[in-house]
PDB file of C-alpha atoms in Angstrom:
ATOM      1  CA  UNK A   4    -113.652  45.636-131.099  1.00 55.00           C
ATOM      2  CA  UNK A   5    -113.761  46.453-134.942  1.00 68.00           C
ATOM      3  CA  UNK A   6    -115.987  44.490-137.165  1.00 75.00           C
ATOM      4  CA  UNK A   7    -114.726  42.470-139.354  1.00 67.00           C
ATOM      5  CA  UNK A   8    -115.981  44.118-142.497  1.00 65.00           C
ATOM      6  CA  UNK A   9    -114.802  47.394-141.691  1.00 58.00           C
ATOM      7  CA  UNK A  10    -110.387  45.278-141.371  1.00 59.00           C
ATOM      8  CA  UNK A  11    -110.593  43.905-145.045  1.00 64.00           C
ATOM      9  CA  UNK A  12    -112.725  43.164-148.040  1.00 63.00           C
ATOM     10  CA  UNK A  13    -114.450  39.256-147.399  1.00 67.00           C
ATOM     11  CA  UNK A  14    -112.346  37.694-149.846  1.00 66.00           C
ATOM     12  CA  UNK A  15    -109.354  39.289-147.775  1.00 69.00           C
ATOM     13  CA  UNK A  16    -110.380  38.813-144.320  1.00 66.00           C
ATOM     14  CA  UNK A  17    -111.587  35.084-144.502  1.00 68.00           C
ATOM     15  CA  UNK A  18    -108.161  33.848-145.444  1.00 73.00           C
ATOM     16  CA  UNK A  19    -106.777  29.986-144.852  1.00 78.00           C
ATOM     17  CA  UNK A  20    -106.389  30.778-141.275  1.00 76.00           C
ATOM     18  CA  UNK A  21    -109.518  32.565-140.339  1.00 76.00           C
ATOM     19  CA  UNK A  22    -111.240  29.715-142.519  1.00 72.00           C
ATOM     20  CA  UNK A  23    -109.598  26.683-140.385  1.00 76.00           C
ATOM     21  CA  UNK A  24    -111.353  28.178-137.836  1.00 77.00           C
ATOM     22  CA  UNK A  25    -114.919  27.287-138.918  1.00 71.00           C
ATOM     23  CA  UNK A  26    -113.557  23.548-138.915  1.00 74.00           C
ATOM     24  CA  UNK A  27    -111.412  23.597-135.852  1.00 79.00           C
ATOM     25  CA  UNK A  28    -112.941  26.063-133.576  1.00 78.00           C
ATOM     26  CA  UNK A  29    -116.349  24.305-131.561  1.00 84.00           C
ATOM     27  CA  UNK A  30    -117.916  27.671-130.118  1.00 85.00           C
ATOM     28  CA  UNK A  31    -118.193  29.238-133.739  1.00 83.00           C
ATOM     29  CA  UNK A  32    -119.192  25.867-134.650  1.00 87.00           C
ATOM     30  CA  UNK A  33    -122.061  25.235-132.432  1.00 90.00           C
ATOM     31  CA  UNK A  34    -122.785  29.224-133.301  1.00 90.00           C
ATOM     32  CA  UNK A  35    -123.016  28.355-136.901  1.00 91.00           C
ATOM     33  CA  UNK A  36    -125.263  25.472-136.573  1.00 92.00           C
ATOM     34  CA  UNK A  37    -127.634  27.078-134.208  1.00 94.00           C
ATOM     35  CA  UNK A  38    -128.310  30.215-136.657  1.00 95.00           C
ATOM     36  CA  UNK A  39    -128.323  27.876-139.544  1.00 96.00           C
ATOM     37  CA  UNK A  40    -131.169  25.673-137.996  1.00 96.00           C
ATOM     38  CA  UNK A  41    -133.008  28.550-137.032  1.00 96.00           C
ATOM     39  CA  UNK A  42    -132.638  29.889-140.499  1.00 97.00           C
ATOM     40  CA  UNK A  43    -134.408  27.268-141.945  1.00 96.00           C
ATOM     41  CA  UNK A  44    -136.755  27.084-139.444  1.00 95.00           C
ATOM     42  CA  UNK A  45    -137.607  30.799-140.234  1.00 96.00           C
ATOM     43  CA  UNK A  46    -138.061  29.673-144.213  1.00 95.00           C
ATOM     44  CA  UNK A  47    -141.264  27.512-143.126  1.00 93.00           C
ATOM     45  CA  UNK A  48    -140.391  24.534-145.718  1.00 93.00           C
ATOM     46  CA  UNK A  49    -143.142  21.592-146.177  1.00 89.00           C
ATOM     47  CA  UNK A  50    -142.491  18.775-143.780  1.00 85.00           C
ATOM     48  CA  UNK A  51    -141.079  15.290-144.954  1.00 82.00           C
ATOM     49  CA  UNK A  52    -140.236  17.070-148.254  1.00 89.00           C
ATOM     50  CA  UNK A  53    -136.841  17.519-149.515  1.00 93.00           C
ATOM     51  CA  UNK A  54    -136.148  21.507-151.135  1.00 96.00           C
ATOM     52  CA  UNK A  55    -133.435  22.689-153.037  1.00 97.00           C
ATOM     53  CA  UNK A  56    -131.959  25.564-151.395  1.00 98.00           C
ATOM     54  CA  UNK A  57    -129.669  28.378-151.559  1.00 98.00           C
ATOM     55  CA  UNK A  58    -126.664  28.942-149.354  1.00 97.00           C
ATOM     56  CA  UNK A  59    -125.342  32.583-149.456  1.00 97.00           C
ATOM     57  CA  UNK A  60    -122.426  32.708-148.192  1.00 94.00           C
ATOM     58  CA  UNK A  61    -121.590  29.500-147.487  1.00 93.00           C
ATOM     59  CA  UNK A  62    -118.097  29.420-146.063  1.00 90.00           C
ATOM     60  CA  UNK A  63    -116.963  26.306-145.423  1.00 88.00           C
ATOM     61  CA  UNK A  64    -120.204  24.415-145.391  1.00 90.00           C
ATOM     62  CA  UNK A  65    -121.316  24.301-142.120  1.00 91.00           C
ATOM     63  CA  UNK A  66    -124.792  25.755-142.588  1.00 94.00           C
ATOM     64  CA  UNK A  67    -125.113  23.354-145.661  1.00 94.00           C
ATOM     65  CA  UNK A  68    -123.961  20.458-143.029  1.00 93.00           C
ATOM     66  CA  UNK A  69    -127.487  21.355-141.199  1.00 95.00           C
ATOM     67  CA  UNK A  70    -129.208  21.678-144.591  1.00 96.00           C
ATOM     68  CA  UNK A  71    -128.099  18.095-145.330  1.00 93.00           C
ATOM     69  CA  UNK A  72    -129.315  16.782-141.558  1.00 92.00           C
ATOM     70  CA  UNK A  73    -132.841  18.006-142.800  1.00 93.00           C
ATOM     71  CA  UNK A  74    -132.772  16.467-146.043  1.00 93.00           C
ATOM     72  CA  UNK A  75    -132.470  19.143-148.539  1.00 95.00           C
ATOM     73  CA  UNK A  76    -130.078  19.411-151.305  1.00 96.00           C
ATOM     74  CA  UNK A  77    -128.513  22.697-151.877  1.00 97.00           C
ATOM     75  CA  UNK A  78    -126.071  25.209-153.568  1.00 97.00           C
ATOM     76  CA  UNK A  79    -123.453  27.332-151.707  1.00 96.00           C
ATOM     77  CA  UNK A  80    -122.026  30.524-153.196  1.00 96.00           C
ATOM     78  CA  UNK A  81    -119.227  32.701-151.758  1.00 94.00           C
ATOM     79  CA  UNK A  82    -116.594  35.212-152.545  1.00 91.00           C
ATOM     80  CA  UNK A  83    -113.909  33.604-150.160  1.00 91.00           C
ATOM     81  CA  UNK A  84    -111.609  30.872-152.060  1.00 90.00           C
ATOM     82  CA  UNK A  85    -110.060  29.855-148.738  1.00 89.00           C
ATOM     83  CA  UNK A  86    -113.872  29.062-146.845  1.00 89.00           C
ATOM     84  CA  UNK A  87    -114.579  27.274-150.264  1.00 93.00           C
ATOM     85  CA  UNK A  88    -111.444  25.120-150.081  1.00 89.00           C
ATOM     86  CA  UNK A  89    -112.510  24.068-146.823  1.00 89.00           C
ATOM     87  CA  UNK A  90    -115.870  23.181-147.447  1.00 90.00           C
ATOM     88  CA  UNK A  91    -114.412  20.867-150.604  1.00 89.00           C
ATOM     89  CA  UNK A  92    -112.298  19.495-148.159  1.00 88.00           C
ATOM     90  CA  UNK A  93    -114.883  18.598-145.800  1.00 86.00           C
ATOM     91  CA  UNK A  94    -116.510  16.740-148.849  1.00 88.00           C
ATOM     92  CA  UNK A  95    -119.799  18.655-148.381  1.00 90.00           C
ATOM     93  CA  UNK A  96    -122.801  17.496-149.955  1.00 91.00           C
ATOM     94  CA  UNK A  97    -123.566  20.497-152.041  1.00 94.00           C
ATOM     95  CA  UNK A  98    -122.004  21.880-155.132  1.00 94.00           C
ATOM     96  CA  UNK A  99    -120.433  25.604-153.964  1.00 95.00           C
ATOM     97  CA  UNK A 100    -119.414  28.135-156.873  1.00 95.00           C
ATOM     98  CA  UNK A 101    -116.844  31.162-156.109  1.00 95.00           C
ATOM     99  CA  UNK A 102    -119.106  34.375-157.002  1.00 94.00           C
ATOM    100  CA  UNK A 103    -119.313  37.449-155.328  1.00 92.00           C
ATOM    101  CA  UNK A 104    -123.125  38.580-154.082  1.00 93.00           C
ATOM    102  CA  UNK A 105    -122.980  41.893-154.383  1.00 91.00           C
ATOM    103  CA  UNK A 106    -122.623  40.906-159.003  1.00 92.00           C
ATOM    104  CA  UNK A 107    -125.961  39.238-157.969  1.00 94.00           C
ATOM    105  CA  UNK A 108    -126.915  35.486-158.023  1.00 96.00           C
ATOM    106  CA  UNK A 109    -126.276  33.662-161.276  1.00 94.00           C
ATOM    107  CA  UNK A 110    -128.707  30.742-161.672  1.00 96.00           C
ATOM    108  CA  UNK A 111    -131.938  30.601-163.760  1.00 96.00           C
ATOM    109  CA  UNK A 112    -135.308  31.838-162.690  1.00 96.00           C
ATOM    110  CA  UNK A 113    -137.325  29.937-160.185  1.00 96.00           C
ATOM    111  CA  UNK A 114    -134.226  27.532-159.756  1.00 96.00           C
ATOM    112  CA  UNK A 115    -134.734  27.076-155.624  1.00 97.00           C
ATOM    113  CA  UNK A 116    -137.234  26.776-153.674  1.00 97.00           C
ATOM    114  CA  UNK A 117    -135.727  28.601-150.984  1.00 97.00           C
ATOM    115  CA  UNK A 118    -132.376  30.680-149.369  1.00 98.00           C
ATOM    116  CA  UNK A 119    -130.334  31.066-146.227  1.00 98.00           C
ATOM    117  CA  UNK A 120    -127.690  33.437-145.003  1.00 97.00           C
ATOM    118  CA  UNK A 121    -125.764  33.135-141.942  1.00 96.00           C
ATOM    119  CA  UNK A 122    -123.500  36.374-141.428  1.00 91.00           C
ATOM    120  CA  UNK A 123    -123.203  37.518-144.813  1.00 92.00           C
ATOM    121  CA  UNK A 124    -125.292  39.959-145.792  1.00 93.00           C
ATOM    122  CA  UNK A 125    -123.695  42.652-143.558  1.00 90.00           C
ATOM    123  CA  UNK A 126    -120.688  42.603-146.120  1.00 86.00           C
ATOM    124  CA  UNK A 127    -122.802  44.628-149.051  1.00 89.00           C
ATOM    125  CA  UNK A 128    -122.837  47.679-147.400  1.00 85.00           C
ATOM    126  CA  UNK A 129    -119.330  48.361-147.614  1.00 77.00           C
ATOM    127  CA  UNK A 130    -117.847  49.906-150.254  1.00 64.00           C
ATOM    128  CA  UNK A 131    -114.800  47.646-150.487  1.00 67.00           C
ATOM    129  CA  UNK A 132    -113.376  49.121-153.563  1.00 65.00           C
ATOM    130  CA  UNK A 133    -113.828  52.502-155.061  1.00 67.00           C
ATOM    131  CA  UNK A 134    -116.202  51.201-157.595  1.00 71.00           C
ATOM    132  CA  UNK A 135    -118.384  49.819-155.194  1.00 72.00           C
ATOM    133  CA  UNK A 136    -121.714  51.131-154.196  1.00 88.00           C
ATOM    134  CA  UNK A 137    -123.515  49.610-151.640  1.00 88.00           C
ATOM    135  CA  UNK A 138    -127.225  50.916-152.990  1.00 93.00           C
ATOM    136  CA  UNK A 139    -126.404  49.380-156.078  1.00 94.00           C
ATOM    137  CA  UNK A 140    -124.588  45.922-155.260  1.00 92.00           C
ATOM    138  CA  UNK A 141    -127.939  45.115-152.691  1.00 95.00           C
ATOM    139  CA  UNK A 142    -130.288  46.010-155.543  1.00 96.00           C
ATOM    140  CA  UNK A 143    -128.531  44.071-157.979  1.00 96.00           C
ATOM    141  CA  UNK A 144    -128.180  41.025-155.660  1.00 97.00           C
ATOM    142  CA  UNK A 145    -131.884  41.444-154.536  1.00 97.00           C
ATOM    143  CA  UNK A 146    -133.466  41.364-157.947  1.00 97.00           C
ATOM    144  CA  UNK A 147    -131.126  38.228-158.878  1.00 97.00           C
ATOM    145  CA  UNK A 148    -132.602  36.269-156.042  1.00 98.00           C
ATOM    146  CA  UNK A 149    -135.773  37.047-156.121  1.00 97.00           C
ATOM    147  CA  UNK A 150    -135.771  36.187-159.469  1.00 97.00           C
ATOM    148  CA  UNK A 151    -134.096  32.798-159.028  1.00 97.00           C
ATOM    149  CA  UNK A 152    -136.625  31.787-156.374  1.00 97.00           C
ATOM    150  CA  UNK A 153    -139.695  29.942-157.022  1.00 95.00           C
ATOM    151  CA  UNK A 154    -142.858  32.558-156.117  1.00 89.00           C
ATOM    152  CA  UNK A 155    -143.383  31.172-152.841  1.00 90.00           C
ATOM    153  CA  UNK A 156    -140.407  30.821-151.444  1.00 95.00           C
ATOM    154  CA  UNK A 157    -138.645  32.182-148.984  1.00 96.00           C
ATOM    155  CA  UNK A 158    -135.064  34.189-147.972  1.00 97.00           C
ATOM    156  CA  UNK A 159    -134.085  34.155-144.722  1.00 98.00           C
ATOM    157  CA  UNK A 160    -130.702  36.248-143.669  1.00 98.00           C
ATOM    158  CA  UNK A 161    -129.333  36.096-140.615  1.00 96.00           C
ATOM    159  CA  UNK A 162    -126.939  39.008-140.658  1.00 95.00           C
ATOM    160  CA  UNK A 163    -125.457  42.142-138.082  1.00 92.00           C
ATOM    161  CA  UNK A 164    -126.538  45.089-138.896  1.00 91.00           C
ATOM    162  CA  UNK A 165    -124.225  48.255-137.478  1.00 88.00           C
ATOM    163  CA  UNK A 166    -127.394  50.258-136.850  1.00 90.00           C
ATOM    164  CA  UNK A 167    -130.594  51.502-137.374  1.00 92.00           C
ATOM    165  CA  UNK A 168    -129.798  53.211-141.023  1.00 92.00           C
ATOM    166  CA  UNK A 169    -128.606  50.301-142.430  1.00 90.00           C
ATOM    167  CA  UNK A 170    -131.045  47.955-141.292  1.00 92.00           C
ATOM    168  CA  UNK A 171    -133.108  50.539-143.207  1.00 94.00           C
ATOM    169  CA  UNK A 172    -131.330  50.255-146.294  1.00 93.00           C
ATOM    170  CA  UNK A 173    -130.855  46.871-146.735  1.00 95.00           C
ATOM    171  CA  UNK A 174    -134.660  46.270-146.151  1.00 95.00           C
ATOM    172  CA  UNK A 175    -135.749  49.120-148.226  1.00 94.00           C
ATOM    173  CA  UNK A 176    -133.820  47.438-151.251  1.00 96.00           C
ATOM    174  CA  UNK A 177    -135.157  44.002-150.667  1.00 96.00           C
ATOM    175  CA  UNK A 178    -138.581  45.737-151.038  1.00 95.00           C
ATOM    176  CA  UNK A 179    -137.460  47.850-153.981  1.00 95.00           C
ATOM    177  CA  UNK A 180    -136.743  43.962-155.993  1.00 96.00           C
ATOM    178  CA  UNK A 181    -140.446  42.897-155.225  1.00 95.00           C
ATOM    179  CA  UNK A 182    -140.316  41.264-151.670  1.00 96.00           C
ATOM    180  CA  UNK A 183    -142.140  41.613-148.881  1.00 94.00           C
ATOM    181  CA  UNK A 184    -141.455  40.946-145.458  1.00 94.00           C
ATOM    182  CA  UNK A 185    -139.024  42.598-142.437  1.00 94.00           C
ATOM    183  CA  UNK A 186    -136.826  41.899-139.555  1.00 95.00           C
ATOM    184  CA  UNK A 187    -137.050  39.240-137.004  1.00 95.00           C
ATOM    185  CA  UNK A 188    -135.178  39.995-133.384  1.00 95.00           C
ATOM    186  CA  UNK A 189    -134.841  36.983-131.625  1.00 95.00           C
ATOM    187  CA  UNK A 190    -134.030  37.780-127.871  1.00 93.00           C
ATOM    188  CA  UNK A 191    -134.208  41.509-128.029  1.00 92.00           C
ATOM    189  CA  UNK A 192    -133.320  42.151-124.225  1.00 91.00           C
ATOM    190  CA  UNK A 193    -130.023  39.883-124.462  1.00 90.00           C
ATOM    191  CA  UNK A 194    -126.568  41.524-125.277  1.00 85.00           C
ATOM    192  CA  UNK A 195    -125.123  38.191-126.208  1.00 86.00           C
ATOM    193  CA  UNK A 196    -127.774  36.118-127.511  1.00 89.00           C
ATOM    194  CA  UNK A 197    -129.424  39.305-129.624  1.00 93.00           C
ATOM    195  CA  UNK A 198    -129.971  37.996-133.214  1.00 95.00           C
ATOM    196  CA  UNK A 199    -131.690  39.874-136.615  1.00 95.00           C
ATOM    197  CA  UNK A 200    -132.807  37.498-138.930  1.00 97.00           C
ATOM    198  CA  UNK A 201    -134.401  39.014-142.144  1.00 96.00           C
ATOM    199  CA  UNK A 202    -137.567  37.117-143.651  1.00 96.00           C
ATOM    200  CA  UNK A 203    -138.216  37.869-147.269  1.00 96.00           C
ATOM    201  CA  UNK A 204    -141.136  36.733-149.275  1.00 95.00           C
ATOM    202  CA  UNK A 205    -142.109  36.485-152.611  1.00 94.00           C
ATOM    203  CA  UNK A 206    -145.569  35.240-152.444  1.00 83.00           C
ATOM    204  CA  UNK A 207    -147.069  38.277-150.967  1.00 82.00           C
ATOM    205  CA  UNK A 208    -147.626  39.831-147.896  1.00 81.00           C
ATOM    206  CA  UNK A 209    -148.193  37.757-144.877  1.00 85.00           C
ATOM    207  CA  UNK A 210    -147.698  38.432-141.146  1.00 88.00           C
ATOM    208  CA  UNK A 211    -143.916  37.574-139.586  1.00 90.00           C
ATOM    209  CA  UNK A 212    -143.112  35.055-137.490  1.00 89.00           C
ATOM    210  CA  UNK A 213    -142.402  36.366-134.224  1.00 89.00           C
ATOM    211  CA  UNK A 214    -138.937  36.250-132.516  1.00 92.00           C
ATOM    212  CA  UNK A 215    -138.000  34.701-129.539  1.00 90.00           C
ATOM    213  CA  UNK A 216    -137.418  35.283-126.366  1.00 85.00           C
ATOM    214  CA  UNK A 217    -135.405  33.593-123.474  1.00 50.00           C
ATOM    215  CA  UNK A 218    -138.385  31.550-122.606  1.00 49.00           C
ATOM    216  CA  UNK A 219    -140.717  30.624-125.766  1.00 44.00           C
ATOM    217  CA  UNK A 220    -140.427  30.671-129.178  1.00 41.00           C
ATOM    218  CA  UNK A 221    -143.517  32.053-131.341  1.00 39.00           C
ATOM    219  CA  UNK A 222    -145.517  29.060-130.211  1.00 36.00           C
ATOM    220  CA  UNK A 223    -145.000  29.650-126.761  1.00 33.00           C
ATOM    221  CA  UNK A 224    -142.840  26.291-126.513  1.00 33.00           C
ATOM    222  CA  UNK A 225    -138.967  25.948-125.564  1.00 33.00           C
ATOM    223  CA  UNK A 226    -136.758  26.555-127.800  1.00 33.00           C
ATOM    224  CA  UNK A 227    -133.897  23.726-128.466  1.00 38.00           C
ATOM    225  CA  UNK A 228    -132.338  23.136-131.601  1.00 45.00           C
ATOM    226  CA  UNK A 229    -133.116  19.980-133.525  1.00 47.00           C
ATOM    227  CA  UNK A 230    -129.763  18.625-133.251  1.00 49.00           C
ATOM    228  CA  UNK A 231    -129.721  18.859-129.513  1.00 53.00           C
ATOM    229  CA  UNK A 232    -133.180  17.396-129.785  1.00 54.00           C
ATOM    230  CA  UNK A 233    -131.900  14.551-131.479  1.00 50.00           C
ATOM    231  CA  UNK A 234    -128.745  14.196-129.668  1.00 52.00           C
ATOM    232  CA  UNK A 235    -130.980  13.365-126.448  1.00 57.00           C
ATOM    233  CA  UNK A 236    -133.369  10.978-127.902  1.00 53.00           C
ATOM    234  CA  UNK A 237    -130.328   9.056-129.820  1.00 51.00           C
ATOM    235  CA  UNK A 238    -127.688   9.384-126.820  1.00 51.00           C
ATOM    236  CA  UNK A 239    -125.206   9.603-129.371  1.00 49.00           C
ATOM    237  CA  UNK A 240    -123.898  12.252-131.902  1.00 49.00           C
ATOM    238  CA  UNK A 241    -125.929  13.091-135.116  1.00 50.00           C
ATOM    239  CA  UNK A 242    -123.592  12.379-137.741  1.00 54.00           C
ATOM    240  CA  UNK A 243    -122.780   8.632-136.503  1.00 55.00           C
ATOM    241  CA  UNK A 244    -124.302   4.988-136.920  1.00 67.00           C
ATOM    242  CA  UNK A 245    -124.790   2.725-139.908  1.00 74.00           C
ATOM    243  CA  UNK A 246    -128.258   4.475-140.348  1.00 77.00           C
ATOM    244  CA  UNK A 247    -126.397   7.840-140.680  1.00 70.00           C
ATOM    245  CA  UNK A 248    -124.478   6.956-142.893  1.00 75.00           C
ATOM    246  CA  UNK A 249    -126.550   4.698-145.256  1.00 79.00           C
ATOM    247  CA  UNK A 250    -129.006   8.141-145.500  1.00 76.00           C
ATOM    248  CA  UNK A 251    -125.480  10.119-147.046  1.00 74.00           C
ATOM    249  CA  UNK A 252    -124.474   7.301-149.430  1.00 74.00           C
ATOM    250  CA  UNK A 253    -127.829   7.330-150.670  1.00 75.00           C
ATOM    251  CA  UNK A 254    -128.553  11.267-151.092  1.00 68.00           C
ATOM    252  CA  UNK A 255    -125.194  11.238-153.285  1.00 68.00           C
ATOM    253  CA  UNK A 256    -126.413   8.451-155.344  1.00 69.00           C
ATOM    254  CA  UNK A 257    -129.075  10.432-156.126  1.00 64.00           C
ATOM    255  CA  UNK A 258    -126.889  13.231-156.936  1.00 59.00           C
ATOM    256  CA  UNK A 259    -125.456  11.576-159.151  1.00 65.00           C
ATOM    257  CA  UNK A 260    -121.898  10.921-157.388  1.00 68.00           C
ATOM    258  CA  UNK A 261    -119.651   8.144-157.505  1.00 75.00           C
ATOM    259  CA  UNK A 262    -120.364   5.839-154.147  1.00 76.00           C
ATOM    260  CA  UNK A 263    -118.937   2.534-152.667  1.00 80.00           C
ATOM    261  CA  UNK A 264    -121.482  -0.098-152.446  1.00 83.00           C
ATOM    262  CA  UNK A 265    -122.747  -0.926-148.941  1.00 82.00           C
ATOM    263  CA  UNK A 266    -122.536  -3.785-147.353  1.00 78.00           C
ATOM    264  CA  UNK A 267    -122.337  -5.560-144.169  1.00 72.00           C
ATOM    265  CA  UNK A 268    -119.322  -3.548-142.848  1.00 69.00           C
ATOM    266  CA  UNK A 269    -120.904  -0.431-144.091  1.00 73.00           C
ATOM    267  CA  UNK A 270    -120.810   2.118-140.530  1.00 68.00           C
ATOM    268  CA  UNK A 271    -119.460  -0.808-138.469  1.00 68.00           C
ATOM    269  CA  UNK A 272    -117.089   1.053-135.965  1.00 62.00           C
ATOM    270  CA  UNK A 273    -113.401  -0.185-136.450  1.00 57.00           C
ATOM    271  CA  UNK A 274    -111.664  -1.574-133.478  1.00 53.00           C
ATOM    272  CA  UNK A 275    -108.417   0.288-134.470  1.00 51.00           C
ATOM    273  CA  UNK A 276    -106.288  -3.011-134.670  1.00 52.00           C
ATOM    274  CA  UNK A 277    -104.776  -3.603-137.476  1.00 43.00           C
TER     275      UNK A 277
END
């Protein structure tokens, strides 16, 4: 099976269909989510303390949807207009700007205190276009977000790698732009269930987390998601209930967006009779 960056340049391949899927499909969905929380687990953010993050390569929002479950506000950049259309469709929480990575990140220095990726960074080392070259465009887009980060935040990238040499190179030019850090396997013996995340520092050199494995995480505790975690203690979905929804309403006030007033009807389920 060919992968997708090798059929068509991003902005190409992730057309209006291939976007509806990241809304309509629920086994890319639950994909998304799960690499997305384990993302952000990776970027070791303060507890009870809302961030303001990064999303590269955010599609159609549904790694910002888990960003918003924890709390954070956030930014999404991508080079696909179709995923962007969906994710203003969905009404995401964050603001998303069309911009292609590989031109570099264009916000001021020390704007977030953190970034995610979730299957994006693969892209760079094509040479879509004749003009393209892939040393250059990660270098570029390295220095841009390590800039743009506060000094000690993280980057975490979940990404595919095609093998061994270009793990090599894309790590070699994060460390070229001032970061330190490396790649995260998370359950190295499984075909299937095999993921590369890579952790990138600014605030110096410290030890990696360690990956997991089909029994433990780095802690030696199970592994389950936060939203399945939740989804057991509530018995119900996450996104659902007057409290829910209250929290939204309220983190768009304080964005600064335009919100109905709550009151007593506020997340009262409808009985569908009109």
């Amino acid at each position: 099976m060919s992968r997708p960056e090798h059929l068509a340049p991003p902005e190409i391949f992730y057309n209006e269909d291939e976007a509806r899927k990241y809304t309509q499909n629920s086994r890319i969905i639950d994909i998304q989510v799960q690499m997305s929380e384990r993302a952000i687990e990776l970027l070791l953010l303060p507890d009870d303390q809302s961030c303001f993050l990064l999303d590269i390569g955010c599609g159609s929002g549904l790694s910002g949807s888990v960003l918003d479950d924890q709390g954070h506000f956030w930014v999404g950049m991508d080079i696909s207009q179709a995923m962007l259309g969906i994710a203003i469709e969905r009404e995401v929480e964050g603001d998303v700007i069309l911009s292609d990575m590989g031109q570099g990140c264009p916000f001021k220095a020390g704007s977030f205190d953190g970034a995610i990726s979730i299957s994006a960074l693969q892209w760079l080392c094509n040479a879509d276009k004749s003009h393209h070259k892939p040393v250059q465009r990660l270098y570029k887009f390295f220095c841009t977000l390590y800039a743009c980060l506060s000094r000690s935040a993280r980057a975490v990238f979940q990404f595919y790698p095609e093998n061994a040499e270009q793990m090599e190179l894309v790590t070699s030019q994060a460390m070229k732009a001032g970061f330190y850090g490396g790649v995260v396997v998370d359950y190295p013996n499984s075909t299937k269930a095999k993921k590369y995340f890579l952790v990138l520092m600014t605030g110096g050199n410290v030890p990696l987390p360690k990956g997991l494995d089909s029994e433990e995480n780095s802690q030696g505790v199970s592994y389950t998601s936060k939203r399945e975690r939740l989804k057991q203690q509530r018995g119900k979905s996450l996104k659902s209930g007057r409290n829910w929804i209250l929290e939204k309403k309220e983190r768009r006030r304080r964005q600064g967006k335009e919100v109905r007033a709550d009151s007593k009807y506020t997340g009262r389920k409808r009985s569908g009779r009109f």
